[in-house]
Amino acid sequence: MPAVNTVVRSTPDLKGKLKEVFGYGQFRGTQEAIIQNVIEGHNTFVIMPTGAGKSLCYQLPALVLPGTAIVISPLIALMKNQVDQLNAFGVNAQFLNSTLSKSEINRVKKDVISGEVKLLYVAPESLTKDETIDFLQKATISFVAIDEAHCISEWGHDFRPEYRRIRGIIDNIGQVPIIALTATATPKVQLDIQKNLQMDDASVFKTSFNRTNLYYEVRPKHNTKKQLIQYVKQRKGLAGIIYCLSRKKVEEIAELLKVNDVRALPYHAGLDPHVRMANQDAFLNEDADVIVATIAFGMGIDKPDVRFVIHYDTPKSIEGYYQETGRGGRDGLDGDCLMFYSYDDIVKLEKFNKDKPVTERDNSKLLLQEMANYADSAVCRRKQLLHYFGETYPKDCGFCDNCKHPKEKFEAKDEVAMALKAVVQTEQRFGLDHIGTVLMGMNNAHIESYGHNGLPIYGQGKHHDAQFWHSLLRQCLIFGLLEKDIENFGVAKITDKGMDFIENPHSIKLTKDHNYEEEVKEEQEQEEVQQAAGHDEALFQMLKDLRKKIAKEKNLPPYVLFQDPSLKEMATTFPLKMDDLAHVGGVGQGKATKFGTPFLALIKKYVDDNDIETATDVVVKSAVNKSKIKIYIIQQIDKKMDLEEIASSKGIDMRELMEEIEHICYSGTKLNLDYYIDGVLDHERQDEIYDYFMSASTDNIAVALKELGTDEYTEEDIRLMRIKFLSEVAN
Ligand code: ADP
Ligand code: ZN
């Protein structure tokens, strides 16, 4: 056989390079195919969720190909980070942006032209400068990578006008292939990107956006602080991110968590850069568990073990929400995503947009509306999210709030058929609101001018309201009976599946939207019922038995440990920790430490056995709740001041003073009143009262007076001795 003498294009050893430079043994997902495609000089479009490993898709080809790859990236702050990382791998990467001085810029340009630089990161605003274009024309460019390519589209959540000029600039540089990458793109945005970059021919690599290990949950904004603290405390020691919309909110929530013993730190652009960096580092190094942040936080942060992401305020778009929640569970273990939703937030955000140019404002409004739809819907969250990004998720996921607590479904065969007919009869040229209006048989200028009031379907669905139809139509989209027209935003078209349904209608179960107002009301009513029911009688009895047993062991009267009202409160609030116990009325730190442990154990067991949800109360910010006068009294008693004097200096009588002192004593502070008592009662009489309390079944003063004899003792004597007794045996 003759030797075949073909020119074999040398395919570089990509795997070897991957190992050699980056130290990874394996490509992830479609990385290798993408890299191959770029090396072969094809236009490439990569849509992959955050963390999937997009950077490598242009970094590795840049190393293999001759010349310099241009990487366009919108975030200057991230640029330096990425360049540093590459430099650490021994790759010559540099950046051009407004943070560089003139001489630094010249040095970078020189290095690029000499061919040393493999990757040059450029900010879009630097790219559009004439001198940059001149310079790039002189350099050998291997390809252009456009990171965060969704910034091109006005229909996305992060539109940047300079991004729209990229194509023109690339044309000026010469014939170079493009790789565009993004982690978020609705079908509309995808189309926009390809159109704008004129890369309809591109090979598209899209991986599923599904993050199977993330649990999605939406709760109405009600008692939000309390809910937040409970949620975070249930995840004690785990890493979490809490997003708030304003810096002020960030500060407030970080503070709230701190006073509630959560290791939380704030992060926002208004902080001193050193503090901000230190806080970020503390989070990364596990010196803090929770970071409370504006959305400025998290970009480029790759902490794998974030166990929960909370949106304290409703986010501006599903894109943003999805990216932010995407920072949870990067290591593949579970991540909980909780969003607090209120329509007020949507209205507030809409107001923020009022100074934007018209189209941008309208688009922001649509994104917000999608956000509200998502929150309101009782359809599987994952189904909704994936549908939003153009994927079909066939069944309910079983791992979101709507799947875990499904709302009752209703048979919607007739209504769905009606809705689909309405779309067909209006010639597939209208948005959902208009279709709803036709179904309800309402009138407006549009209806009149299109003559839609003459359609057979007009008014057929008047027994349902606008919200019903809107929700139903959205579910038709998710079920693939309708689809959004990508070219004409907002227009709904019928699919083959939808046509089929009109011809052969079949049973279809849909869900009504959440009615959060009602849900909150129900919850409140339940809470009230619980409160009215008061304490848990079974636990109260168990606590009493325990008190009796321990009192016996310690040879103390039971009330010395805890009095009934304290036990009742324990059986109402279920304290699980020493601190919580100390906050129970009549307990205090002293008694909690001295007697608390077995009681806490009992409560814990009871709570576990009976699946009781405990309402760890939000601790008031000022943890010290001793009033000034109490502090004054304690200080004066420490100085052995005469009680009459203390009373008169505070303008109160002896009785009031005694009450204050009893309060102090009952909340666990030890007081030594011997200096005063020794002056009013001799030791023999002191012993008699002391012994009485030791064997009594109650510390009630009236009972004591009766037992001990009103001739012998005054009420004040007994009160004083009770304080002494409790201070010594109980505190
Ligand atoms: P994206 O840009 O898609 O959000 P990155 O490019 O930042 O993701 O990559 C996420 C993480 O995955 C980085 O820590 C990166 O080093 C790592 N990574 C990327 N590709 C691989 C691979 N083939 N093997 C192991 N780790 C990888
Ligand atoms: Zn689900």
mmCIF file of N, CA and C in Angstrom, residues 3 40 57 66 129 199 206 210 305 332 398 458 460 466 545 567 599:
data_model
loop_
_atom_site.group_PDB
_atom_site.id
_atom_site.type_symbol
_atom_site.label_atom_id
_atom_site.label_comp_id
_atom_site.label_asym_id
_atom_site.label_seq_id
_atom_site.Cartn_x
_atom_site.Cartn_y
_atom_site.Cartn_z
ATOM 1 N N ALA A 3 2.217 4.894 0.710
ATOM 2 C CA ALA A 3 2.067 5.730 1.909
ATOM 3 C C ALA A 3 1.156 6.914 1.601
ATOM 4 N N GLU A 40 -10.438 25.662 15.742
ATOM 5 C CA GLU A 40 -10.659 25.489 14.305
ATOM 6 C C GLU A 40 -11.109 26.774 13.632
ATOM 7 N N CYS A 57 -12.827 27.845 28.333
ATOM 8 C CA CYS A 57 -13.185 27.661 26.924
ATOM 9 C C CYS A 57 -12.490 28.672 26.020
ATOM 10 N N PRO A 66 -1.504 30.865 17.881
ATOM 11 C CA PRO A 66 -0.535 31.953 17.792
ATOM 12 C C PRO A 66 -1.234 33.307 17.967
ATOM 13 N N LYS A 129 -12.169 53.038 21.997
ATOM 14 C CA LYS A 129 -11.303 54.199 21.755
ATOM 15 C C LYS A 129 -10.523 54.014 20.457
ATOM 16 N N MET A 199 -23.360 36.465 14.052
ATOM 17 C CA MET A 199 -22.802 35.119 14.090
ATOM 18 C C MET A 199 -23.915 34.073 14.108
ATOM 19 N N LYS A 206 -25.023 24.880 24.431
ATOM 20 C CA LYS A 206 -25.861 25.283 25.554
ATOM 21 C C LYS A 206 -26.037 24.096 26.484
ATOM 22 N N ASN A 210 -30.331 23.654 34.665
ATOM 23 C CA ASN A 210 -30.893 23.067 35.870
ATOM 24 C C ASN A 210 -29.832 22.847 36.940
ATOM 25 N N ASP A 305 -18.992 26.092 49.102
ATOM 26 C CA ASP A 305 -19.881 25.506 50.114
ATOM 27 C C ASP A 305 -20.903 26.487 50.661
ATOM 28 N N GLY A 332 -21.983 20.898 44.743
ATOM 29 C CA GLY A 332 -22.893 19.803 44.395
ATOM 30 C C GLY A 332 -23.777 19.351 45.543
ATOM 31 N N GLY A 398 -40.233 18.266 42.460
ATOM 32 C CA GLY A 398 -40.279 17.660 43.787
ATOM 33 C C GLY A 398 -39.324 18.294 44.779
ATOM 34 N N TYR A 458 -65.115 35.954 22.109
ATOM 35 C CA TYR A 458 -65.228 37.169 22.909
ATOM 36 C C TYR A 458 -66.231 36.994 24.056
ATOM 37 N N GLN A 460 -66.429 34.721 26.252
ATOM 38 C CA GLN A 460 -66.737 33.347 26.670
ATOM 39 C C GLN A 460 -66.175 33.027 28.056
ATOM 40 N N ALA A 466 -59.169 38.752 35.442
ATOM 41 C CA ALA A 466 -57.946 38.969 34.658
ATOM 42 C C ALA A 466 -56.792 38.140 35.211
ATOM 43 N N ASP A 545 -42.793 18.074 86.956
ATOM 44 C CA ASP A 545 -42.284 16.821 87.517
ATOM 45 C C ASP A 545 -40.766 16.876 87.651
ATOM 46 N N LEU A 567 -42.165 28.251 84.284
ATOM 47 C CA LEU A 567 -42.341 26.962 83.611
ATOM 48 C C LEU A 567 -43.379 27.079 82.498
ATOM 49 N N PHE A 599 -33.544 21.069 82.261
ATOM 50 C CA PHE A 599 -34.798 21.598 81.717
ATOM 51 C C PHE A 599 -34.678 21.794 80.208
#
